[in-house]
Coordinates of C-alpha atoms and ligand atoms in Angstrom, one line a residue:
M1 CA 14.5 -12.6 -20.3
T2 CA 11.4 -14.8 -21.4
R3 CA 7.7 -12.8 -21.6
A4 CA 6.4 -14.4 -18.3
A5 CA 2.0 -13.9 -16.8
V6 CA 1.6 -13.6 -13.5
Y7 CA -0.6 -11.7 -10.7
L8 CA 0.7 -8.0 -10.1
P9 CA -0.4 -7.1 -6.7
D10 CA -3.6 -4.6 -7.8
G11 CA -3.7 -2.3 -4.5
F12 CA -6.7 -4.4 -3.6
D13 CA -9.0 -2.5 -0.6
G14 CA -11.5 -4.6 0.2
S15 CA -14.5 -4.6 -2.1
D16 CA -15.9 -7.7 -3.4
G17 CA -16.5 -9.2 -6.9
R18 CA -12.2 -8.9 -7.7
D19 CA -12.1 -11.7 -10.6
G20 CA -8.6 -12.9 -9.6
P21 CA -5.8 -12.5 -7.1
G22 CA -3.9 -10.3 -9.0
R23 CA -3.8 -8.4 -11.8
L24 CA -2.9 -10.0 -14.7
E25 CA 0.5 -8.5 -16.2
E26 CA 3.0 -10.2 -18.6
I27 CA 6.4 -9.3 -17.0
E28 CA 9.9 -9.7 -18.3
F29 CA 11.3 -13.2 -16.4
D30 CA 15.0 -13.9 -15.7
V31 CA 15.1 -17.7 -15.7
I32 CA 17.3 -19.7 -15.8
E33 CA 16.0 -23.2 -17.0
A34 CA 12.1 -24.1 -17.4
E35 CA 11.5 -27.7 -18.6
S36 CA 9.3 -30.2 -17.7
A37 CA 7.3 -28.7 -14.9
Q38 CA 9.9 -26.7 -12.9
V39 CA 11.4 -23.3 -13.4
V40 CA 14.9 -23.0 -11.8
L41 CA 15.7 -19.4 -11.0
P42 CA 19.0 -18.3 -8.7
E43 CA 16.4 -17.8 -5.9
V44 CA 14.8 -20.3 -6.5
T45 CA 13.2 -23.7 -7.7
V46 CA 9.4 -24.3 -8.2
R47 CA 8.3 -28.1 -9.2
D48 CA 4.8 -28.4 -9.9
E49 CA 5.0 -32.8 -8.5
R50 CA 2.2 -33.6 -10.2
G51 CA 4.8 -34.5 -12.9
G52 CA 3.5 -34.0 -16.8
T53 CA 5.1 -31.6 -19.4
L54 CA 4.0 -28.0 -18.6
F55 CA 6.8 -25.5 -20.0
T56 CA 8.4 -26.7 -23.5
G57 CA 10.5 -24.1 -24.5
G58 CA 8.4 -21.7 -25.5
G59 CA 7.6 -18.4 -23.8
L60 CA 6.1 -18.8 -20.2
V61 CA 2.9 -16.5 -20.5
F62 CA 0.2 -19.1 -19.6
D63 CA -3.8 -18.7 -19.1
P64 CA -4.7 -19.0 -15.4
S65 CA -7.9 -21.0 -16.3
A66 CA -9.9 -19.4 -13.2
G67 CA -7.3 -21.9 -11.2
G68 CA -7.8 -25.0 -13.2
G69 CA -8.7 -28.1 -11.5
P70 CA -10.1 -31.1 -11.7
W71 CA -13.7 -30.1 -13.7
A72 CA -11.7 -27.4 -15.5
G73 CA -10.8 -29.8 -18.6
A74 CA -7.2 -31.3 -19.3
T75 CA -5.9 -28.1 -21.9
A76 CA -7.4 -26.1 -19.0
D77 CA -6.1 -27.3 -15.7
R78 CA -2.5 -27.8 -17.6
A79 CA -2.3 -24.2 -18.2
A80 CA -3.5 -23.5 -14.9
R81 CA -0.3 -25.7 -13.8
A82 CA 2.2 -23.7 -15.9
F83 CA 0.8 -19.9 -14.6
G84 CA 0.7 -21.1 -11.9
V85 CA 4.5 -22.7 -11.2
V86 CA 5.5 -18.9 -13.0
N87 CA 3.3 -16.9 -10.8
T88 CA 4.4 -19.1 -7.7
A89 CA 8.4 -18.5 -9.1
F90 CA 8.1 -14.6 -9.6
H91 CA 6.9 -13.6 -6.4
T92 CA 8.9 -15.8 -5.2
Q93 CA 12.3 -14.0 -6.3
R94 CA 10.5 -11.1 -6.1
T95 CA 10.2 -11.5 -2.1
L96 CA 13.5 -12.6 -1.1
R97 CA 15.4 -10.2 -3.6
Y98 CA 13.2 -7.6 -1.8
V99 CA 14.7 -8.9 1.7
S100 CA 17.9 -9.7 0.8
G101 CA 18.4 -6.6 -1.3
L102 CA 17.6 -5.0 2.4
L103 CA 19.7 -7.2 4.4
G104 CA 22.6 -6.7 2.0
H105 CA 23.7 -10.2 1.4
P106 CA 21.4 -13.3 -0.3
L107 CA 18.9 -15.5 1.6
P108 CA 19.9 -20.1 1.0
H109 CA 18.3 -21.0 -2.2
L110 CA 14.6 -22.0 -1.7
L111 CA 12.6 -24.9 -2.5
V112 CA 9.4 -24.3 -3.8
R113 CA 6.8 -27.8 -4.3
I114 CA 3.2 -27.5 -6.0
G115 CA 0.5 -30.3 -5.3
M116 CA 1.6 -31.8 -2.2
H117 CA -0.1 -34.0 0.7
E118 CA -2.4 -34.1 -2.0
Q119 CA -3.4 -37.9 -1.1
S120 CA -6.1 -38.8 1.2
R121 CA -8.4 -35.1 -0.6
G122 CA -7.4 -31.4 -1.9
W123 CA -5.3 -29.2 -0.5
G124 CA -5.8 -25.2 -0.4
G125 CA -3.5 -24.0 1.5
G126 CA 0.6 -24.5 2.4
H127 CA 3.1 -24.1 4.5
Y128 CA 7.4 -24.2 5.3
R129 CA 9.0 -27.8 6.0
L130 CA 12.5 -28.3 7.8
P131 CA 14.0 -31.3 7.8
G132 CA 12.0 -32.8 11.7
Q133 CA 8.8 -32.8 13.1
G134 CA 5.6 -31.6 11.7
A135 CA 3.5 -33.1 8.7
G136 CA 4.7 -32.7 5.8
A137 CA 8.5 -33.0 6.5
D138 CA 9.8 -35.8 6.1
P139 CA 13.0 -35.6 7.4
E140 CA 14.7 -38.2 4.4
A141 CA 13.4 -35.7 1.7
T142 CA 13.0 -31.9 2.7
S143 CA 15.0 -29.7 2.0
P144 CA 18.3 -28.5 5.3
A145 CA 17.3 -25.1 4.1
G146 CA 14.0 -25.4 4.2
E147 CA 10.9 -25.8 1.7
V148 CA 7.1 -24.0 1.0
H149 CA 5.2 -27.2 0.1
L150 CA 1.3 -26.0 -2.1
G151 CA -1.2 -28.0 -2.4
G152 CA -3.1 -28.3 -6.0
G153 CA -6.1 -26.8 -5.2
A154 CA -9.7 -26.9 -3.1
G155 CA -13.0 -25.3 -2.8
F156 CA -13.8 -22.0 -4.8
V157 CA -13.8 -18.5 -4.4
A158 CA -16.6 -16.8 -5.6
R159 CA -16.0 -14.2 -8.3
S160 CA -17.9 -10.9 -9.7
G161 CA -21.3 -12.8 -11.5
T162 CA -21.7 -16.2 -11.2
E163 CA -18.2 -17.0 -12.0
Q164 CA -15.9 -19.5 -9.0
Y165 CA -11.7 -19.5 -8.9
F166 CA -10.5 -22.8 -8.4
R167 CA -8.7 -22.0 -5.3
A168 CA -5.0 -23.0 -6.2
P169 CA -2.3 -21.3 -3.7
A170 CA -0.1 -21.0 -6.5
H171 CA -2.4 -18.6 -8.1
N172 CA -2.4 -16.8 -4.5
P173 CA 0.7 -14.3 -4.4
A174 CA -0.4 -13.7 -0.4
I175 CA -0.2 -17.5 0.1
I176 CA 3.4 -17.5 -1.8
C177 CA 5.2 -14.6 -0.4
H178 CA 3.4 -15.6 3.8
E179 CA 5.1 -19.0 3.4
V180 CA 8.5 -17.4 1.8
G181 CA 8.1 -15.2 4.8
H182 CA 8.9 -18.3 7.3
H183 CA 12.0 -18.9 5.1
V184 CA 13.0 -15.7 5.9
C185 CA 12.6 -15.9 9.2
R186 CA 14.4 -19.1 9.2
H187 CA 17.6 -17.6 8.5
T188 CA 17.3 -14.5 10.1
A189 CA 15.8 -14.1 13.9
D190 CA 15.4 -18.0 13.5
F191 CA 12.7 -17.9 16.7
R192 CA 13.2 -21.8 17.2
L193 CA 16.6 -21.4 17.2
N194 CA 16.7 -24.3 14.7
R195 CA 20.5 -23.9 13.9
L196 CA 21.4 -25.8 17.0
R197 CA 19.3 -28.5 16.4
P198 CA 21.0 -31.6 13.9
P199 CA 20.0 -30.5 10.6
G200 CA 17.2 -33.3 9.4
Q201 CA 15.8 -32.8 13.5
Q202 CA 14.5 -28.8 12.9
T203 CA 11.2 -28.3 14.6
N204 CA 8.7 -26.8 12.2
K205 CA 6.4 -25.3 15.4
K206 CA 6.1 -21.5 14.2
T207 CA 5.1 -19.0 17.0
A208 CA 3.4 -16.5 17.2
L209 CA 5.9 -13.6 15.7
D210 CA 7.1 -16.3 12.7
E211 CA 3.4 -16.0 11.8
G212 CA 3.2 -12.4 12.0
T213 CA 6.0 -11.8 10.9
A214 CA 5.6 -13.6 8.1
D215 CA 1.8 -11.2 7.1
V216 CA 3.6 -8.2 8.0
I217 CA 6.1 -9.5 5.2
T218 CA 2.9 -10.2 3.0
A219 CA 1.5 -6.7 3.3
I220 CA 5.2 -5.1 2.4
M221 CA 4.7 -7.5 -1.4
L222 CA 1.0 -6.6 -1.8
G223 CA 1.0 -2.8 -0.7
T224 CA -2.1 -3.7 1.9
P225 CA -2.5 -4.6 4.9
D226 CA -6.1 -7.2 4.0
I227 CA -3.7 -9.6 2.8
Y228 CA -6.2 -11.9 2.2
G229 CA -8.9 -10.0 0.7
W230 CA -9.4 -11.8 -2.8
H231 CA -10.3 -15.6 -1.3
R232 CA -11.7 -14.4 2.3
H233 CA -13.9 -11.4 0.6
A234 CA -16.6 -13.4 2.5
I235 CA -15.6 -12.7 6.0
P236 CA -15.9 -9.2 7.6
H237 CA -13.3 -6.9 7.8
T238 CA -13.7 -7.1 11.9
E239 CA -13.7 -10.6 11.8
R240 CA -10.3 -12.3 12.9
R241 CA -10.4 -15.0 10.2
R242 CA -9.9 -12.6 7.7
R243 CA -6.3 -11.8 8.5
K244 CA -6.5 -8.5 7.5
L245 CA -4.2 -5.7 9.4
D246 CA -5.5 -3.7 11.9
P247 CA -5.6 -0.4 14.2
R248 CA -7.8 -2.7 16.3
W249 CA -5.7 -6.0 17.0
T250 CA -4.2 -5.4 20.4
M251 CA -1.9 -7.6 22.5
A252 CA -5.7 -7.6 25.0
H253 CA -6.9 -9.9 22.2
F254 CA -3.4 -11.9 22.8
Q255 CA -3.8 -15.6 24.0
G256 CA -0.7 -17.2 24.0
G257 CA -0.6 -20.6 26.1
P258 CA -0.5 -24.4 24.2
D259 CA -4.3 -24.2 22.6
S260 CA -3.9 -21.3 21.4
D261 CA -3.6 -20.5 17.2
P262 CA 0.1 -18.4 16.4
H263 CA -1.5 -17.0 13.3
D264 CA -4.3 -15.3 15.3
D265 CA -1.6 -14.2 18.4
G266 CA 0.7 -13.3 15.4
M267 CA -2.1 -10.3 13.8
V268 CA -1.1 -8.6 17.0
W269 CA 2.7 -8.5 16.0
A270 CA 1.1 -8.2 12.5
S271 CA -1.0 -5.1 12.8
A272 CA 1.3 -3.1 15.6
C273 CA 4.1 -3.5 12.6
W274 CA 1.5 -1.9 10.3
S275 CA 0.7 0.7 12.2
A276 CA 4.9 1.1 13.0
R277 CA 5.1 1.5 9.3
Q278 CA 2.3 3.4 8.5
R279 CA 3.5 6.0 11.2
V280 CA 7.2 5.5 9.1
T281 CA 5.0 7.4 6.1
D282 CA 3.5 9.9 8.0
I283 CA 6.5 11.5 9.0
S284 CA 7.1 11.6 5.7
A285 CA 10.1 9.3 5.8
D286 CA 10.3 6.4 3.2
P287 CA 8.5 3.0 4.2
T288 CA 11.1 1.4 2.7
R289 CA 13.2 2.6 6.3
F290 CA 10.4 0.5 8.3
D291 CA 11.3 -2.5 5.8
T292 CA 15.2 -2.1 6.9
L293 CA 14.2 -1.6 10.5
L294 CA 12.2 -5.6 10.3
L295 CA 15.0 -6.7 8.4
R296 CA 17.6 -6.0 10.2
G297 CA 16.1 -6.0 13.7
L298 CA 15.3 -10.1 12.4
E299 CA 18.9 -10.4 11.9
L300 CA 19.8 -8.5 14.9
A301 CA 17.3 -10.7 16.9
G302 CA 19.0 -14.0 15.3
R303 CA 23.2 -13.3 16.1
D304 CA 23.0 -14.1 19.8
N305 CA 23.6 -17.1 20.7
P306 CA 22.6 -18.4 23.1
A307 CA 25.0 -21.7 26.0
G308 CA 22.2 -23.9 24.5
L309 CA 18.9 -24.9 23.2
N310 CA 16.8 -24.6 26.6
R311 CA 13.4 -23.8 27.3
D312 CA 14.1 -20.2 28.0
A313 CA 16.0 -19.1 25.2
L314 CA 12.6 -20.2 23.6
R315 CA 11.0 -18.5 26.1
E316 CA 12.7 -15.3 25.4
R317 CA 12.9 -15.8 21.4
R318 CA 8.6 -15.5 21.6
H319 CA 8.7 -11.9 22.9
F320 CA 7.7 -9.2 20.7
S321 CA 9.3 -6.9 23.0
R322 CA 13.0 -8.5 22.6
L323 CA 12.2 -8.1 18.5
M324 CA 11.1 -4.3 18.7
A325 CA 14.1 -3.8 21.3
A326 CA 16.0 -5.3 18.1
M327 CA 14.7 -3.8 15.5
A328 CA 14.9 0.3 18.0
R329 CA 18.6 -0.8 17.2
A330 CA 18.8 -1.8 13.7
D331 CA 17.4 2.5 13.4
P332 CA 17.6 4.2 16.4
A333 CA 16.7 7.2 14.7
L334 CA 13.1 6.0 13.3
A335 CA 12.3 4.0 16.8
P336 CA 10.9 6.2 18.6
H337 CA 8.5 6.4 16.3
V338 CA 8.1 2.9 15.4
L339 CA 8.1 2.1 19.8
A340 CA 5.1 4.9 19.8
A341 CA 2.5 3.4 16.9
M342 CA 3.6 -0.3 18.6
A343 CA 2.7 1.4 22.3
D344 CA -1.0 1.9 20.5
H345 CA -1.2 -1.5 19.7
G346 CA 0.1 -2.7 23.9
I347 CA 4.1 -3.5 23.0
H348 CA 6.3 -2.1 25.0
L349 CA 9.9 -3.3 25.9
G350 CA 11.5 -5.7 28.2
V351 CA 7.8 -6.9 29.1
S352 CA 7.1 -10.8 27.9
N353 CA 3.6 -11.0 25.7
N354 CA 1.5 -12.7 29.2
D355 CA 2.7 -9.3 31.1
L356 CA 1.5 -7.1 28.1
C357 CA -1.3 -9.1 27.5
R358 CA -2.4 -9.7 30.9
A359 CA -1.9 -4.8 31.6
A360 CA -3.8 -4.4 28.2
R361 CA -7.0 -6.1 29.9
T362 CA -6.3 -4.2 32.7
N363 CA -6.2 -1.7 31.8
P364 CA -7.4 -1.2 28.1
S365 CA -7.8 3.1 28.3
R366 CA -4.3 3.3 27.7
L367 CA -4.7 1.5 24.1
V368 CA -5.6 4.4 21.5
N369 CA -7.4 2.4 19.8
E370 CA -9.6 0.1 22.2
Ligands
ZN401 ZN1 2.5 -19.5 8.1

């Protein structure tokens, strides 16, 4: 066991002026190896690709240094980068351990690479990549089991007073958990049937279900529906761009089609899941029971193999109602509560996304939240 400094979820309630993306704490951390710019744990390897020596064999307590960055000075930036590797390793392990505990088996080892894709300008985001199409998915260099890529940081988040925090994704538990959520989806529901594609020719195109499920896993791990409340605190709660899970988002807001943003459409799914989880706690059941239903449902949804990789099979896997049906099968006793909460968002069994959307728009009075 090694002492490490990380940001723990702080149950952020959406008020402004928080100093960092979590509560800074020292914990005991079970690492296999920490050397040069890499930390290895049983579940994940996290590497800062910008090189240099961040770990020299001492403990893993580093000052977040307000995110570091190019203007912070070399010592502060190095400390911030070391903190980012440790913080990323902690949240990836925490998420994967929780998920695999509910599933009853481990998921493939995940590689997280920090400081990626920064040749021309800084990047304050992250993505999940499989070897195949899509930016940053070099088939030669990407692990077939999937990788998370995080930028080295870009821009600043305002803090209380006049101080600013460099927007380093590795410091932000919400971004880390969301990307790990895609790894969970890939190895359970597998919405794009990547397991039927050659390992080096998988697709990185995400569906709304993939984005929404990654968001709800983030909300579960952080214990708040306002998952991006720290770095998006300047965006009103009522705007989509805030990405706060909320009863207001129903199938009436669903766009669909090739020009839609899967993050926006996924927010309907994530909000419905969060309402269902709230409903489960309202009947005095443990929220973990909802989490188990979600995870086992994802796994059940991924289990039936179509005859081949065809358009119908892919289209079906985009349907919210298909995953909801699998979740209901995972815990029949809890299912009526979950289905009732999801109906409030306009999601019903056996109906395609487009038809759910049409129904919600023509008959909004059926939606409790309209
Ligand atoms: Zn995503």
